[in-house]
Short mmCIF file of C-alpha atoms in Angstrom, two decimals:
data_model
loop_
_atom_site.label_atom_id
_atom_site.label_comp_id
_atom_site.label_asym_id
_atom_site.label_seq_id
_atom_site.Cartn_x
_atom_site.Cartn_y
_atom_site.Cartn_z
CA UNK A 1 51.98 -4.21 95.55
CA UNK A 2 51.81 -4.68 91.76
CA UNK A 3 51.72 -0.93 91.22
CA UNK A 4 54.63 -0.46 93.62
CA UNK A 5 56.73 -3.04 91.75
CA UNK A 6 55.91 -1.43 88.39
CA UNK A 7 56.97 2.00 89.67
CA UNK A 8 60.24 0.63 91.07
CA UNK A 9 61.03 -1.13 87.80
CA UNK A 10 60.39 2.14 85.99
CA UNK A 11 62.74 3.96 88.36
CA UNK A 12 65.44 1.34 87.84
CA UNK A 13 65.03 1.65 84.08
CA UNK A 14 65.69 5.40 84.30
CA UNK A 15 68.79 5.15 86.50
CA UNK A 16 71.95 6.29 84.77
CA UNK A 17 70.31 8.43 82.10
CA UNK A 18 70.53 12.21 82.03
CA UNK A 19 68.84 14.24 79.33
CA UNK A 20 68.25 11.41 76.88
CA UNK A 21 68.65 7.67 76.53
CA UNK A 22 70.28 7.59 73.12
CA UNK A 23 72.67 9.58 70.99
CA UNK A 24 72.62 9.57 67.20
CA UNK A 25 75.20 10.65 64.68
CA UNK A 26 74.29 11.06 61.01
CA UNK A 27 74.87 13.17 57.92
CA UNK A 28 72.19 14.79 55.80
CA UNK A 29 72.18 13.62 52.19
CA UNK A 30 71.45 16.94 50.45
CA UNK A 31 71.28 20.67 51.08
CA UNK A 32 67.48 20.43 51.10
CA UNK A 33 67.67 17.75 53.78
CA UNK A 34 69.94 19.99 55.84
CA UNK A 35 67.42 22.85 55.56
CA UNK A 36 64.62 20.44 56.50
CA UNK A 37 66.60 19.37 59.56
CA UNK A 38 66.98 22.98 60.68
CA UNK A 39 63.25 23.59 60.21
CA UNK A 40 62.32 20.38 62.05
CA UNK A 41 64.41 21.29 65.09
CA UNK A 42 62.47 24.58 65.24
CA UNK A 43 59.15 22.75 65.46
CA UNK A 44 58.09 22.45 61.82
CA UNK A 45 57.22 18.77 61.22
CA UNK A 46 59.49 17.17 58.64
CA UNK A 47 61.14 14.06 57.19
CA UNK A 48 64.89 14.18 56.61
CA UNK A 49 66.95 11.82 54.46
CA UNK A 50 70.18 10.91 56.27
CA UNK A 51 73.16 8.58 55.86
CA UNK A 52 75.98 7.01 57.88
CA UNK A 53 73.74 6.62 60.92
CA UNK A 54 75.29 5.47 64.20
CA UNK A 55 73.64 5.20 67.62
CA UNK A 56 74.73 4.83 71.26
CA UNK A 57 73.05 4.07 74.56
CA UNK A 58 74.13 6.89 76.96
CA UNK A 59 73.52 5.16 80.31
CA UNK A 60 76.09 6.24 82.93
CA UNK A 61 77.84 8.24 80.14
CA UNK A 62 79.34 5.01 78.80
CA UNK A 63 77.94 5.53 75.26
CA UNK A 64 77.43 1.87 74.40
CA UNK A 65 77.33 1.38 70.63
CA UNK A 66 74.01 -0.07 69.39
CA UNK A 67 74.25 -2.09 66.20
CA UNK A 68 70.48 -1.92 65.65
CA UNK A 69 70.79 1.82 65.01
CA UNK A 70 73.64 1.53 62.49
CA UNK A 71 72.55 1.93 58.86
CA UNK A 72 73.89 3.46 55.64
CA UNK A 73 70.70 5.43 54.92
CA UNK A 74 67.51 6.24 56.80
CA UNK A 75 64.64 8.71 57.07
CA UNK A 76 64.28 10.63 60.32
CA UNK A 77 60.84 12.04 61.04
CA UNK A 78 60.41 14.85 63.57
CA UNK A 79 56.73 15.50 64.31
CA UNK A 80 56.82 17.97 67.17
CA UNK A 81 59.24 19.95 69.32
CA UNK A 82 58.53 21.65 72.63
CA UNK A 83 58.98 25.41 72.79
CA UNK A 84 62.23 26.56 74.39
CA UNK A 85 60.39 29.31 76.29
CA UNK A 86 57.24 31.43 76.33
CA UNK A 87 56.88 35.19 76.59
CA UNK A 88 55.88 38.14 74.43
CA UNK A 89 56.99 40.13 71.41
CA UNK A 90 56.47 43.84 70.77
CA UNK A 91 56.68 45.39 67.29
CA UNK A 92 57.31 49.13 67.51
CA UNK A 93 57.91 51.98 65.10
CA UNK A 94 58.12 55.69 65.90
CA UNK A 95 54.33 56.09 66.28
CA UNK A 96 52.70 52.79 67.22
CA UNK A 97 53.33 49.38 68.75
CA UNK A 98 51.65 45.97 68.74
CA UNK A 99 52.19 43.27 71.39
CA UNK A 100 51.48 39.52 71.36
CA UNK A 101 52.02 36.51 73.61
CA UNK A 102 54.18 33.92 71.93
CA UNK A 103 56.44 30.86 72.13
CA UNK A 104 60.16 30.75 71.27
CA UNK A 105 61.82 27.83 69.49
CA UNK A 106 65.62 27.59 69.56
CA UNK A 107 67.94 24.73 68.58
CA UNK A 108 71.74 24.27 68.40
CA UNK A 109 71.38 23.08 64.80
CA UNK A 110 69.65 26.31 63.76
CA UNK A 111 71.86 28.58 65.87
CA UNK A 112 75.09 27.18 64.39
CA UNK A 113 73.92 27.05 60.77
CA UNK A 114 75.50 29.23 58.06
CA UNK A 115 74.57 32.92 58.20
CA UNK A 116 71.75 32.67 55.66
CA UNK A 117 70.12 29.80 57.60
CA UNK A 118 70.91 30.61 61.24
CA UNK A 119 67.60 31.49 62.88
CA UNK A 120 65.16 31.05 65.72
CA UNK A 121 61.39 30.84 65.65
CA UNK A 122 58.63 32.91 67.28
CA UNK A 123 55.09 31.51 67.15
CA UNK A 124 51.81 33.06 68.29
CA UNK A 125 48.16 32.25 67.64
CA UNK A 126 48.20 34.75 64.77
CA UNK A 127 51.56 34.47 63.02
CA UNK A 128 54.76 32.46 62.68
CA UNK A 129 58.13 34.22 62.42
CA UNK A 130 61.61 33.06 61.51
CA UNK A 131 64.20 35.54 62.76
CA UNK A 132 67.59 35.59 61.07
CA UNK A 133 70.22 35.62 63.81
CA UNK A 134 73.01 37.14 61.76
CA UNK A 135 71.05 39.36 59.36
CA UNK A 136 67.98 40.43 61.41
CA UNK A 137 65.73 39.37 58.56
CA UNK A 138 62.13 38.43 59.39
CA UNK A 139 60.03 35.93 57.50
CA UNK A 140 56.42 36.19 58.67
CA UNK A 141 53.51 33.90 57.84
CA UNK A 142 50.12 35.03 59.11
CA UNK A 143 47.36 32.68 60.21
CA UNK A 144 44.55 31.97 57.76
CA UNK A 145 42.34 34.97 57.03
CA UNK A 146 39.40 32.62 57.64
CA UNK A 147 40.39 32.02 61.26
CA UNK A 148 37.93 33.63 63.70
CA UNK A 149 39.71 35.50 66.50
CA UNK A 150 38.63 37.92 69.18
CA UNK A 151 38.01 41.38 67.82
CA UNK A 152 40.58 43.07 70.06
CA UNK A 153 43.23 40.60 68.85
CA UNK A 154 42.20 41.16 65.24
CA UNK A 155 42.63 44.88 65.60
CA UNK A 156 46.12 44.35 67.05
CA UNK A 157 46.95 42.02 64.17
CA UNK A 158 45.80 44.57 61.59
CA UNK A 159 47.94 47.19 63.29
CA UNK A 160 50.93 44.83 63.02
CA UNK A 161 50.30 44.36 59.30
CA UNK A 162 50.28 48.12 58.84
CA UNK A 163 53.48 48.58 60.85
CA UNK A 164 55.29 45.88 58.87
CA UNK A 165 54.28 47.21 55.49
CA UNK A 166 54.60 50.92 56.16
CA UNK A 167 56.71 51.50 59.27
CA UNK A 168 57.31 55.03 60.48
CA UNK A 169 61.09 54.94 60.70
CA UNK A 170 62.98 51.88 61.93
CA UNK A 171 61.09 48.83 63.11
CA UNK A 172 62.12 47.73 66.61
CA UNK A 173 61.34 44.27 67.97
CA UNK A 174 61.49 43.52 71.69
CA UNK A 175 61.21 39.94 72.90
CA UNK A 176 60.69 39.03 76.54
CA UNK A 177 60.63 35.52 78.03
CA UNK A 178 58.62 34.35 81.02
CA UNK A 179 61.55 35.28 83.28
CA UNK A 180 61.24 38.91 82.07
CA UNK A 181 64.61 38.78 80.34
CA UNK A 182 64.51 41.15 77.39
CA UNK A 183 66.32 41.39 74.08
CA UNK A 184 65.69 43.70 71.17
CA UNK A 185 66.91 44.37 67.67
CA UNK A 186 66.12 46.77 64.85
CA UNK A 187 65.01 45.56 61.45
CA UNK A 188 65.41 47.93 58.52
CA UNK A 189 62.48 48.58 56.20
CA UNK A 190 63.59 45.92 53.75
CA UNK A 191 64.61 43.24 56.21
CA UNK A 192 61.34 41.34 56.44
CA UNK A 193 59.44 39.16 54.02
CA UNK A 194 55.63 39.43 53.97
CA UNK A 195 52.91 39.35 51.37
CA UNK A 196 52.16 42.89 50.10
CA UNK A 197 49.32 44.40 52.10
CA UNK A 198 46.25 45.40 50.10
CA UNK A 199 44.01 48.43 50.42
CA UNK A 200 41.37 46.06 51.80
CA UNK A 201 43.60 45.20 54.76
CA UNK A 202 44.31 48.86 55.51
CA UNK A 203 40.59 49.59 55.33
CA UNK A 204 39.89 46.59 57.57
CA UNK A 205 41.52 48.34 60.53
CA UNK A 206 38.89 51.07 60.38
CA UNK A 207 36.12 48.48 59.96
CA UNK A 208 37.43 46.68 63.06
CA UNK A 209 37.29 49.92 65.04
CA UNK A 210 33.67 50.41 63.95
CA UNK A 211 32.77 46.83 64.84
CA UNK A 212 34.31 47.24 68.31
CA UNK A 213 31.89 50.12 68.95
CA UNK A 214 28.96 48.17 67.53
CA UNK A 215 29.76 45.09 69.64
CA UNK A 216 30.09 47.21 72.77
CA UNK A 217 26.80 49.00 72.03
CA UNK A 218 24.99 45.64 71.81
CA UNK A 219 26.96 44.23 74.77
CA UNK A 220 28.38 41.33 72.77
CA UNK A 221 32.00 42.49 72.87
CA UNK A 222 33.03 39.64 75.20
CA UNK A 223 31.98 36.98 72.66
CA UNK A 224 32.86 38.86 69.47
CA UNK A 225 35.10 36.72 67.29
CA UNK A 226 35.49 37.36 63.59
CA UNK A 227 37.84 36.40 60.78
CA UNK A 228 39.56 38.96 58.58
CA UNK A 229 37.66 37.75 55.51
CA UNK A 230 34.35 37.92 57.38
CA UNK A 231 35.14 41.44 58.57
CA UNK A 232 35.72 42.62 55.00
CA UNK A 233 32.66 40.80 53.65
CA UNK A 234 30.41 42.44 56.26
CA UNK A 235 31.89 45.91 55.75
CA UNK A 236 28.75 47.60 54.42
CA UNK A 237 26.47 46.26 57.19
CA UNK A 238 28.99 47.24 59.86
CA UNK A 239 29.46 50.76 58.49
CA UNK A 240 25.71 51.45 58.23
CA UNK A 241 25.03 50.16 61.72
CA UNK A 242 27.97 52.11 63.10
CA UNK A 243 26.78 55.31 61.41
CA UNK A 244 23.34 54.93 63.02
CA UNK A 245 24.40 54.08 66.57
CA UNK A 246 26.98 56.88 66.67
CA UNK A 247 24.69 59.55 65.16
CA UNK A 248 25.01 62.64 67.32
CA UNK A 249 24.23 66.33 66.72
CA UNK A 250 26.98 67.78 64.60
CA UNK A 251 27.93 64.36 63.22
CA UNK A 252 27.44 63.04 59.69
CA UNK A 253 24.50 64.88 58.14
CA UNK A 254 23.67 62.50 55.28
CA UNK A 255 22.85 58.83 54.95
CA UNK A 256 22.23 56.85 51.77
CA UNK A 257 19.78 53.92 51.73
CA UNK A 258 19.43 51.91 48.52
CA UNK A 259 16.77 49.60 47.01
CA UNK A 260 13.82 51.59 48.35
CA UNK A 261 10.82 51.77 46.03
CA UNK A 262 8.89 55.06 45.83
CA UNK A 263 7.14 56.87 42.99
CA UNK A 264 9.48 59.18 41.14
CA UNK A 265 7.12 62.08 41.81
CA UNK A 266 7.41 61.78 45.59
CA UNK A 267 7.41 65.21 47.26
CA UNK A 268 10.83 65.71 48.77
CA UNK A 269 9.71 68.85 50.59
CA UNK A 270 7.98 66.64 53.16
CA UNK A 271 9.64 64.80 56.00
CA UNK A 272 10.32 61.09 55.53
CA UNK A 273 10.29 58.49 58.28
CA UNK A 274 11.56 54.98 57.60
CA UNK A 275 11.50 51.96 59.86
CA UNK A 276 14.56 49.84 59.14
CA UNK A 277 15.94 46.66 60.63
CA UNK A 278 19.66 46.27 59.98
CA UNK A 279 20.93 42.77 60.82
CA UNK A 280 24.53 41.77 61.34
CA UNK A 281 25.26 38.04 61.31
CA UNK A 282 28.77 36.98 62.27
CA UNK A 283 30.20 33.59 63.18
CA UNK A 284 30.10 34.41 66.90
CA UNK A 285 26.83 36.34 67.28
CA UNK A 286 23.72 37.73 65.54
CA UNK A 287 22.37 41.22 66.22
CA UNK A 288 19.90 43.60 64.62
CA UNK A 289 19.28 47.32 64.99
CA UNK A 290 15.57 48.21 64.71
CA UNK A 291 15.07 51.96 64.42
CA UNK A 292 13.13 54.78 62.78
CA UNK A 293 14.95 57.39 60.73
CA UNK A 294 13.38 60.76 60.08
CA UNK A 295 14.49 63.85 58.22
CA UNK A 296 14.49 65.67 54.90
CA UNK A 297 15.45 63.62 51.87
CA UNK A 298 16.02 63.29 48.15
CA UNK A 299 15.06 60.24 46.11
CA UNK A 300 16.66 59.07 42.87
CA UNK A 301 17.32 55.69 41.24
CA UNK A 302 15.68 53.75 44.10
CA UNK A 303 17.99 55.39 46.63
CA UNK A 304 17.06 57.73 49.47
CA UNK A 305 19.58 60.23 50.74
CA UNK A 306 18.63 61.55 54.17
CA UNK A 307 19.67 65.08 55.13
CA UNK A 308 19.92 66.25 58.72
CA UNK A 309 18.30 63.04 59.88
CA UNK A 310 17.54 61.72 63.37
CA UNK A 311 17.72 58.15 64.64
CA UNK A 312 15.17 56.77 67.11
CA UNK A 313 16.19 53.30 68.27
CA UNK A 314 13.20 51.00 68.75
CA UNK A 315 15.12 47.95 69.99
CA UNK A 316 18.55 46.33 70.06
CA UNK A 317 18.04 42.71 69.10
CA UNK A 318 20.40 39.92 70.12
CA UNK A 319 19.48 36.45 68.93
CA UNK A 320 20.93 33.00 68.26
CA UNK A 321 19.71 32.62 64.68
CA UNK A 322 18.07 34.30 61.71
CA UNK A 323 14.55 33.08 62.49
CA UNK A 324 14.61 34.59 65.98
CA UNK A 325 15.82 37.91 64.52
CA UNK A 326 12.96 37.89 61.99
CA UNK A 327 10.42 37.05 64.70
CA UNK A 328 11.49 39.95 66.92
CA UNK A 329 11.68 42.35 63.96
CA UNK A 330 8.13 41.46 62.95
CA UNK A 331 6.82 42.26 66.44
CA UNK A 332 8.56 45.64 66.49
CA UNK A 333 7.54 46.40 62.90
CA UNK A 334 3.86 45.78 63.68
CA UNK A 335 4.02 48.07 66.71
CA UNK A 336 5.62 50.90 64.74
CA UNK A 337 3.08 50.53 61.90
CA UNK A 338 0.20 50.66 64.36
CA UNK A 339 1.64 53.73 66.06
CA UNK A 340 1.81 55.71 62.84
CA UNK A 341 -1.53 54.45 61.50
CA UNK A 342 -3.24 55.89 64.58
CA UNK A 343 -1.64 59.31 64.09
CA UNK A 344 -2.63 62.17 61.85
CA UNK A 345 0.59 62.59 59.93
CA UNK A 346 1.90 65.09 57.42
CA UNK A 347 4.99 63.11 56.47
CA UNK A 348 5.84 60.04 54.43
CA UNK A 349 6.27 56.77 56.30
CA UNK A 350 7.87 53.66 54.88
CA UNK A 351 8.53 50.34 56.59
CA UNK A 352 11.47 48.67 54.86
CA UNK A 353 10.79 45.44 56.77
CA UNK A 354 7.10 44.95 55.94
CA UNK A 355 7.06 47.23 52.85
CA UNK A 356 4.14 49.17 54.40
CA UNK A 357 3.71 52.79 53.28
CA UNK A 358 1.65 55.69 54.67
#
């Protein structure tokens, strides 16, 4: 009975109200406050200095003036705003396109602002965009480069960066809401504002493609999340591992391995076989490629350059931490050493993991 009475009292309290209980009138104090108000109505948290504040209770559309709301000056704080709609956005030039799920933020304040301020907002997990309504100008802020995201999403994001900074022809944007209503507009090459892309970002797209193949090869593609900074930092490990797992007849014929210690008078007319364990530790997984390389070689300045080499994979290691990787590598290393020690060989053998030589 108590719960029933509480619900009925709640219902009675809501009778006579439509969209909201109160209505406020106020003026912003400065131009900066006006801009802050526009931003806040689009979902950016903000505090706005206002004056000449008046308030009304809107029950039954009577608009009863409330003295407790009346004040000469006040600070209005807007912490959060619900998205107007959800949907998707497609960025497209003459050659490529990138698509993302997103939320749309629209407000009467922003729509009716002067031309240079009139805008709406598009937000995704990877970027935040203000779209100029009357000038088609885009202002894009990307998520932190330290944010780990799924590899397929990262590749799409890198493609977007490339399209924005070097579009092939006009840049077309298509937005679609959850009701499949579409709208599109064309932004000229100079109509968006982004940080200049670096050569590292352009190169990162190729690194991401390589990592996709590596992750699929080790069957960790479903859990592969990586940040842009982490991708760039691990570039060398990714490229070496990719070169080894994709080695096929007619492919790359040379491979350079550094920090290997041989005598300078080593006979390069012989075949060289090297056991290597190449680890790759990312925030979402740890893997290691244990394999034996064999082929003709040259050696100079502690670096071996393989020519016409072959790759024999001993094991694909997936582990939760560094110690488990080391443990499994040691087991494989011992087996490979024992195999070659029991053979009569006419080639050089070097184990880069245990430093053993034959």
